[in-house]
Amino acid sequence: TKVVPASRAAAGRVLTDPLLLRQALQNLLDNAIKYSPVGSTIRVALLDTGATWTIAVTDEGPGISPEQRALLTERFYRVDRSRSLVPGFGLGLALTKAYARALGGELTCTAAPLPARGSTFSLVLPKT
């Protein structure tokens, strides 16, 4: 698996807590790596969306149903826990959502309709 910058990345600055931002971004990258097939590509982009900056992490993982997306940021929730070979406790996205809120932003998730593959998790942070 390789992590590459997206071609539409923007340059910018945000006044924020670097430790919380780093941990939030690390959680998103860790999940993208864990759930993507070997040899796939993970794209990271910084997007200027007007009043906010969006850091988007896009993977080529198995995809996530709308029902599952609604639960992803709940503590201890894991998609199909009984068949998962990926270690973890289901806390990463719950913590990432809390970090995003502490930074004045939000965590969003979009996914291709199943059976397509891939998801994009984004940290949306206010410009200051």
PDB file of N, CA, C and O in Angstrom, residues 2-49:
ATOM      1  N   LYS A   2       0.539   2.207  -0.846  1.00  0.00           N
ATOM      2  CA  LYS A   2       1.314   3.440  -0.874  1.00  0.00           C
ATOM      3  C   LYS A   2       0.397   4.624  -0.618  1.00  0.00           C
ATOM      4  O   LYS A   2      -0.771   4.620  -0.991  1.00  0.00           O
ATOM      5  N   VAL A   3       0.929   5.639   0.058  1.00  0.00           N
ATOM      6  CA  VAL A   3       0.199   6.863   0.353  1.00  0.00           C
ATOM      7  C   VAL A   3       0.756   7.942  -0.559  1.00  0.00           C
ATOM      8  O   VAL A   3       1.960   8.172  -0.591  1.00  0.00           O
ATOM      9  N   VAL A   4      -0.129   8.595  -1.333  1.00  0.00           N
ATOM     10  CA  VAL A   4       0.310   9.617  -2.269  1.00  0.00           C
ATOM     11  C   VAL A   4      -0.530  10.869  -2.101  1.00  0.00           C
ATOM     12  O   VAL A   4      -1.704  10.796  -1.733  1.00  0.00           O
ATOM     13  N   PRO A   5       0.059  12.046  -2.384  1.00  0.00           N
ATOM     14  CA  PRO A   5      -0.754  13.262  -2.362  1.00  0.00           C
ATOM     15  C   PRO A   5      -1.673  13.279  -3.576  1.00  0.00           C
ATOM     16  O   PRO A   5      -1.287  12.836  -4.657  1.00  0.00           O
ATOM     17  N   ALA A   6      -2.875  13.758  -3.387  1.00  0.00           N
ATOM     18  CA  ALA A   6      -3.811  13.878  -4.507  1.00  0.00           C
ATOM     19  C   ALA A   6      -3.388  15.028  -5.401  1.00  0.00           C
ATOM     20  O   ALA A   6      -2.764  15.981  -4.960  1.00  0.00           O
ATOM     21  N   SER A   7      -3.737  14.949  -6.665  1.00  0.00           N
ATOM     22  CA  SER A   7      -3.294  15.958  -7.620  1.00  0.00           C
ATOM     23  C   SER A   7      -3.943  17.314  -7.393  1.00  0.00           C
ATOM     24  O   SER A   7      -3.402  18.326  -7.785  1.00  0.00           O
ATOM     25  N   ARG A   8      -5.088  17.374  -6.718  1.00  0.00           N
ATOM     26  CA  ARG A   8      -5.750  18.648  -6.513  1.00  0.00           C
ATOM     27  C   ARG A   8      -5.499  19.237  -5.130  1.00  0.00           C
ATOM     28  O   ARG A   8      -6.269  20.020  -4.615  1.00  0.00           O
ATOM     29  N   ALA A   9      -4.408  18.856  -4.514  1.00  0.00           N
ATOM     30  CA  ALA A   9      -4.072  19.343  -3.182  1.00  0.00           C
ATOM     31  C   ALA A   9      -3.813  20.847  -3.207  1.00  0.00           C
ATOM     32  O   ALA A   9      -3.313  21.395  -4.175  1.00  0.00           O
ATOM     33  N   ALA A  10      -4.176  21.511  -2.118  1.00  0.00           N
ATOM     34  CA  ALA A  10      -3.964  22.948  -1.979  1.00  0.00           C
ATOM     35  C   ALA A  10      -2.908  23.173  -0.912  1.00  0.00           C
ATOM     36  O   ALA A  10      -2.586  22.290  -0.127  1.00  0.00           O
ATOM     37  N   ALA A  11      -2.348  24.363  -0.888  1.00  0.00           N
ATOM     38  CA  ALA A  11      -1.422  24.738   0.175  1.00  0.00           C
ATOM     39  C   ALA A  11      -2.159  25.687   1.098  1.00  0.00           C
ATOM     40  O   ALA A  11      -2.940  26.523   0.654  1.00  0.00           O
ATOM     41  N   GLY A  12      -1.925  25.553   2.393  1.00  0.00           N
ATOM     42  CA  GLY A  12      -2.624  26.442   3.313  1.00  0.00           C
ATOM     43  C   GLY A  12      -2.119  26.329   4.725  1.00  0.00           C
ATOM     44  O   GLY A  12      -1.256  25.502   5.035  1.00  0.00           O
ATOM     45  N   ARG A  13      -2.670  27.205   5.568  1.00  0.00           N
ATOM     46  CA  ARG A  13      -2.322  27.226   6.984  1.00  0.00           C
ATOM     47  C   ARG A  13      -3.591  27.197   7.815  1.00  0.00           C
ATOM     48  O   ARG A  13      -4.618  27.736   7.401  1.00  0.00           O
ATOM     49  N   VAL A  14      -3.479  26.579   8.969  1.00  0.00           N
ATOM     50  CA  VAL A  14      -4.578  26.576   9.917  1.00  0.00           C
ATOM     51  C   VAL A  14      -3.974  26.713  11.310  1.00  0.00           C
ATOM     52  O   VAL A  14      -2.923  26.124  11.600  1.00  0.00           O
ATOM     53  N   LEU A  15      -4.601  27.526  12.142  1.00  0.00           N
ATOM     54  CA  LEU A  15      -4.157  27.685  13.522  1.00  0.00           C
ATOM     55  C   LEU A  15      -4.902  26.638  14.339  1.00  0.00           C
ATOM     56  O   LEU A  15      -6.129  26.705  14.481  1.00  0.00           O
ATOM     57  N   THR A  16      -4.169  25.657  14.831  1.00  0.00           N
ATOM     58  CA  THR A  16      -4.819  24.522  15.486  1.00  0.00           C
ATOM     59  C   THR A  16      -3.882  23.885  16.492  1.00  0.00           C
ATOM     60  O   THR A  16      -2.720  24.260  16.614  1.00  0.00           O
ATOM     61  N   ASP A  17      -4.372  22.910  17.195  1.00  0.00           N
ATOM     62  CA  ASP A  17      -3.556  22.135  18.125  1.00  0.00           C
ATOM     63  C   ASP A  17      -2.838  21.056  17.315  1.00  0.00           C
ATOM     64  O   ASP A  17      -3.477  20.134  16.801  1.00  0.00           O
ATOM     65  N   PRO A  18      -1.514  21.150  17.174  1.00  0.00           N
ATOM     66  CA  PRO A  18      -0.808  20.203  16.308  1.00  0.00           C
ATOM     67  C   PRO A  18      -0.890  18.757  16.795  1.00  0.00           C
ATOM     68  O   PRO A  18      -0.897  17.835  15.973  1.00  0.00           O
ATOM     69  N   LEU A  19      -0.948  18.531  18.091  1.00  0.00           N
ATOM     70  CA  LEU A  19      -1.016  17.155  18.591  1.00  0.00           C
ATOM     71  C   LEU A  19      -2.354  16.499  18.262  1.00  0.00           C
ATOM     72  O   LEU A  19      -2.397  15.344  17.836  1.00  0.00           O
ATOM     73  N   LEU A  20      -3.454  17.245  18.450  1.00  0.00           N
ATOM     74  CA  LEU A  20      -4.766  16.679  18.129  1.00  0.00           C
ATOM     75  C   LEU A  20      -4.909  16.453  16.624  1.00  0.00           C
ATOM     76  O   LEU A  20      -5.436  15.426  16.193  1.00  0.00           O
ATOM     77  N   LEU A  21      -4.434  17.410  15.834  1.00  0.00           N
ATOM     78  CA  LEU A  21      -4.502  17.258  14.381  1.00  0.00           C
ATOM     79  C   LEU A  21      -3.678  16.060  13.923  1.00  0.00           C
ATOM     80  O   LEU A  21      -4.131  15.246  13.110  1.00  0.00           O
ATOM     81  N   ARG A  22      -2.488  15.930  14.469  1.00  0.00           N
ATOM     82  CA  ARG A  22      -1.624  14.798  14.099  1.00  0.00           C
ATOM     83  C   ARG A  22      -2.278  13.465  14.455  1.00  0.00           C
ATOM     84  O   ARG A  22      -2.276  12.525  13.661  1.00  0.00           O
ATOM     85  N   GLN A  23      -2.859  13.379  15.662  1.00  0.00           N
ATOM     86  CA  GLN A  23      -3.478  12.121  16.088  1.00  0.00           C
ATOM     87  C   GLN A  23      -4.696  11.793  15.226  1.00  0.00           C
ATOM     88  O   GLN A  23      -4.895  10.640  14.831  1.00  0.00           O
ATOM     89  N   ALA A  24      -5.502  12.808  14.906  1.00  0.00           N
ATOM     90  CA  ALA A  24      -6.672  12.585  14.063  1.00  0.00           C
ATOM     91  C   ALA A  24      -6.254  12.084  12.684  1.00  0.00           C
ATOM     92  O   ALA A  24      -6.801  11.102  12.171  1.00  0.00           O
ATOM     93  N   LEU A  25      -5.269  12.745  12.089  1.00  0.00           N
ATOM     94  CA  LEU A  25      -4.800  12.343  10.759  1.00  0.00           C
ATOM     95  C   LEU A  25      -4.140  10.965  10.809  1.00  0.00           C
ATOM     96  O   LEU A  25      -4.337  10.130   9.918  1.00  0.00           O
ATOM     97  N   GLN A  26      -3.392  10.689  11.858  1.00  0.00           N
ATOM     98  CA  GLN A  26      -2.759   9.370  12.002  1.00  0.00           C
ATOM     99  C   GLN A  26      -3.816   8.273  12.095  1.00  0.00           C
ATOM    100  O   GLN A  26      -3.667   7.210  11.486  1.00  0.00           O
ATOM    101  N   ASN A  27      -4.911   8.530  12.829  1.00  0.00           N
ATOM    102  CA  ASN A  27      -5.982   7.531  12.925  1.00  0.00           C
ATOM    103  C   ASN A  27      -6.593   7.251  11.555  1.00  0.00           C
ATOM    104  O   ASN A  27      -6.853   6.093  11.212  1.00  0.00           O
ATOM    105  N   LEU A  28      -6.813   8.306  10.762  1.00  0.00           N
ATOM    106  CA  LEU A  28      -7.396   8.110   9.437  1.00  0.00           C
ATOM    107  C   LEU A  28      -6.450   7.341   8.522  1.00  0.00           C
ATOM    108  O   LEU A  28      -6.879   6.444   7.779  1.00  0.00           O
ATOM    109  N   LEU A  29      -5.175   7.673   8.577  1.00  0.00           N
ATOM    110  CA  LEU A  29      -4.200   6.952   7.745  1.00  0.00           C
ATOM    111  C   LEU A  29      -4.053   5.497   8.197  1.00  0.00           C
ATOM    112  O   LEU A  29      -3.979   4.586   7.358  1.00  0.00           O
ATOM    113  N   ASP A  30      -4.001   5.272   9.507  1.00  0.00           N
ATOM    114  CA  ASP A  30      -3.915   3.898  10.022  1.00  0.00           C
ATOM    115  C   ASP A  30      -5.091   3.053   9.539  1.00  0.00           C
ATOM    116  O   ASP A  30      -4.921   1.915   9.098  1.00  0.00           O
ATOM    117  N   ASN A  31      -6.318   3.611   9.621  1.00  0.00           N
ATOM    118  CA  ASN A  31      -7.494   2.868   9.165  1.00  0.00           C
ATOM    119  C   ASN A  31      -7.421   2.596   7.670  1.00  0.00           C
ATOM    120  O   ASN A  31      -7.746   1.498   7.223  1.00  0.00           O
ATOM    121  N   ALA A  32      -7.025   3.597   6.896  1.00  0.00           N
ATOM    122  CA  ALA A  32      -6.933   3.413   5.447  1.00  0.00           C
ATOM    123  C   ALA A  32      -5.944   2.304   5.109  1.00  0.00           C
ATOM    124  O   ALA A  32      -6.207   1.468   4.233  1.00  0.00           O
ATOM    125  N   ILE A  33      -4.827   2.274   5.798  1.00  0.00           N
ATOM    126  CA  ILE A  33      -3.823   1.228   5.561  1.00  0.00           C
ATOM    127  C   ILE A  33      -4.354  -0.138   5.994  1.00  0.00           C
ATOM    128  O   ILE A  33      -4.221  -1.122   5.272  1.00  0.00           O
ATOM    129  N   LYS A  34      -4.986  -0.207   7.162  1.00  0.00           N
ATOM    130  CA  LYS A  34      -5.482  -1.485   7.677  1.00  0.00           C
ATOM    131  C   LYS A  34      -6.552  -2.107   6.793  1.00  0.00           C
ATOM    132  O   LYS A  34      -6.612  -3.316   6.637  1.00  0.00           O
ATOM    133  N   TYR A  35      -7.423  -1.266   6.222  1.00  0.00           N
ATOM    134  CA  TYR A  35      -8.578  -1.799   5.504  1.00  0.00           C
ATOM    135  C   TYR A  35      -8.418  -1.810   3.992  1.00  0.00           C
ATOM    136  O   TYR A  35      -9.336  -2.205   3.282  1.00  0.00           O
ATOM    137  N   SER A  36      -7.269  -1.400   3.474  1.00  0.00           N
ATOM    138  CA  SER A  36      -7.040  -1.419   2.026  1.00  0.00           C
ATOM    139  C   SER A  36      -6.266  -2.665   1.627  1.00  0.00           C
ATOM    140  O   SER A  36      -5.410  -3.136   2.374  1.00  0.00           O
ATOM    141  N   PRO A  37      -6.544  -3.186   0.453  1.00  0.00           N
ATOM    142  CA  PRO A  37      -5.801  -4.358  -0.008  1.00  0.00           C
ATOM    143  C   PRO A  37      -4.326  -4.028  -0.243  1.00  0.00           C
ATOM    144  O   PRO A  37      -3.968  -2.883  -0.527  1.00  0.00           O
ATOM    145  N   VAL A  38      -3.487  -5.038  -0.146  1.00  0.00           N
ATOM    146  CA  VAL A  38      -2.064  -4.877  -0.420  1.00  0.00           C
ATOM    147  C   VAL A  38      -1.896  -4.370  -1.845  1.00  0.00           C
ATOM    148  O   VAL A  38      -2.579  -4.828  -2.762  1.00  0.00           O
ATOM    149  N   GLY A  39      -1.010  -3.398  -2.025  1.00  0.00           N
ATOM    150  CA  GLY A  39      -0.747  -2.851  -3.347  1.00  0.00           C
ATOM    151  C   GLY A  39      -1.680  -1.736  -3.777  1.00  0.00           C
ATOM    152  O   GLY A  39      -1.546  -1.204  -4.872  1.00  0.00           O
ATOM    153  N   SER A  40      -2.643  -1.392  -2.935  1.00  0.00           N
ATOM    154  CA  SER A  40      -3.574  -0.322  -3.293  1.00  0.00           C
ATOM    155  C   SER A  40      -2.965   1.048  -2.991  1.00  0.00           C
ATOM    156  O   SER A  40      -1.892   1.153  -2.423  1.00  0.00           O
ATOM    157  N   THR A  41      -3.668   2.089  -3.395  1.00  0.00           N
ATOM    158  CA  THR A  41      -3.196   3.455  -3.204  1.00  0.00           C
ATOM    159  C   THR A  41      -4.120   4.183  -2.245  1.00  0.00           C
ATOM    160  O   THR A  41      -5.345   4.060  -2.326  1.00  0.00           O
ATOM    161  N   ILE A  42      -3.532   4.947  -1.344  1.00  0.00           N
ATOM    162  CA  ILE A  42      -4.269   5.818  -0.433  1.00  0.00           C
ATOM    163  C   ILE A  42      -3.911   7.247  -0.824  1.00  0.00           C
ATOM    164  O   ILE A  42      -2.737   7.588  -0.918  1.00  0.00           O
ATOM    165  N   ARG A  43      -4.924   8.061  -1.062  1.00  0.00           N
ATOM    166  CA  ARG A  43      -4.696   9.450  -1.466  1.00  0.00           C
ATOM    167  C   ARG A  43      -5.008  10.391  -0.309  1.00  0.00           C
ATOM    168  O   ARG A  43      -6.012  10.219   0.366  1.00  0.00           O
ATOM    169  N   VAL A  44      -4.135  11.391  -0.143  1.00  0.00           N
ATOM    170  CA  VAL A  44      -4.323  12.409   0.892  1.00  0.00           C
ATOM    171  C   VAL A  44      -4.350  13.761   0.197  1.00  0.00           C
ATOM    172  O   VAL A  44      -3.474  14.066  -0.616  1.00  0.00           O
ATOM    173  N   ALA A  45      -5.373  14.565   0.503  1.00  0.00           N
ATOM    174  CA  ALA A  45      -5.500  15.879  -0.125  1.00  0.00           C
ATOM    175  C   ALA A  45      -5.846  16.929   0.913  1.00  0.00           C
ATOM    176  O   ALA A  45      -6.585  16.656   1.868  1.00  0.00           O
ATOM    177  N   LEU A  46      -5.323  18.115   0.737  1.00  0.00           N
ATOM    178  CA  LEU A  46      -5.707  19.288   1.511  1.00  0.00           C
ATOM    179  C   LEU A  46      -6.485  20.171   0.553  1.00  0.00           C
ATOM    180  O   LEU A  46      -5.948  20.613  -0.462  1.00  0.00           O
ATOM    181  N   LEU A  47      -7.762  20.393   0.858  1.00  0.00           N
ATOM    182  CA  LEU A  47      -8.644  21.120  -0.038  1.00  0.00           C
ATOM    183  C   LEU A  47      -9.118  22.422   0.601  1.00  0.00           C
ATOM    184  O   LEU A  47      -9.530  22.432   1.763  1.00  0.00           O
ATOM    185  N   ASP A  48      -9.080  23.492  -0.159  1.00  0.00           N
ATOM    186  CA  ASP A  48      -9.614  24.776   0.266  1.00  0.00           C
ATOM    187  C   ASP A  48     -11.084  24.777  -0.126  1.00  0.00           C
ATOM    188  O   ASP A  48     -11.419  24.818  -1.305  1.00  0.00           O
ATOM    189  N   THR A  49     -11.963  24.681   0.858  1.00  0.00           N
ATOM    190  CA  THR A  49     -13.395  24.591   0.586  1.00  0.00           C
ATOM    191  C   THR A  49     -14.123  25.877   0.960  1.00  0.00           C
ATOM    192  O   THR A  49     -15.290  25.842   1.344  1.00  0.00           O
TER     193      THR A  49
END
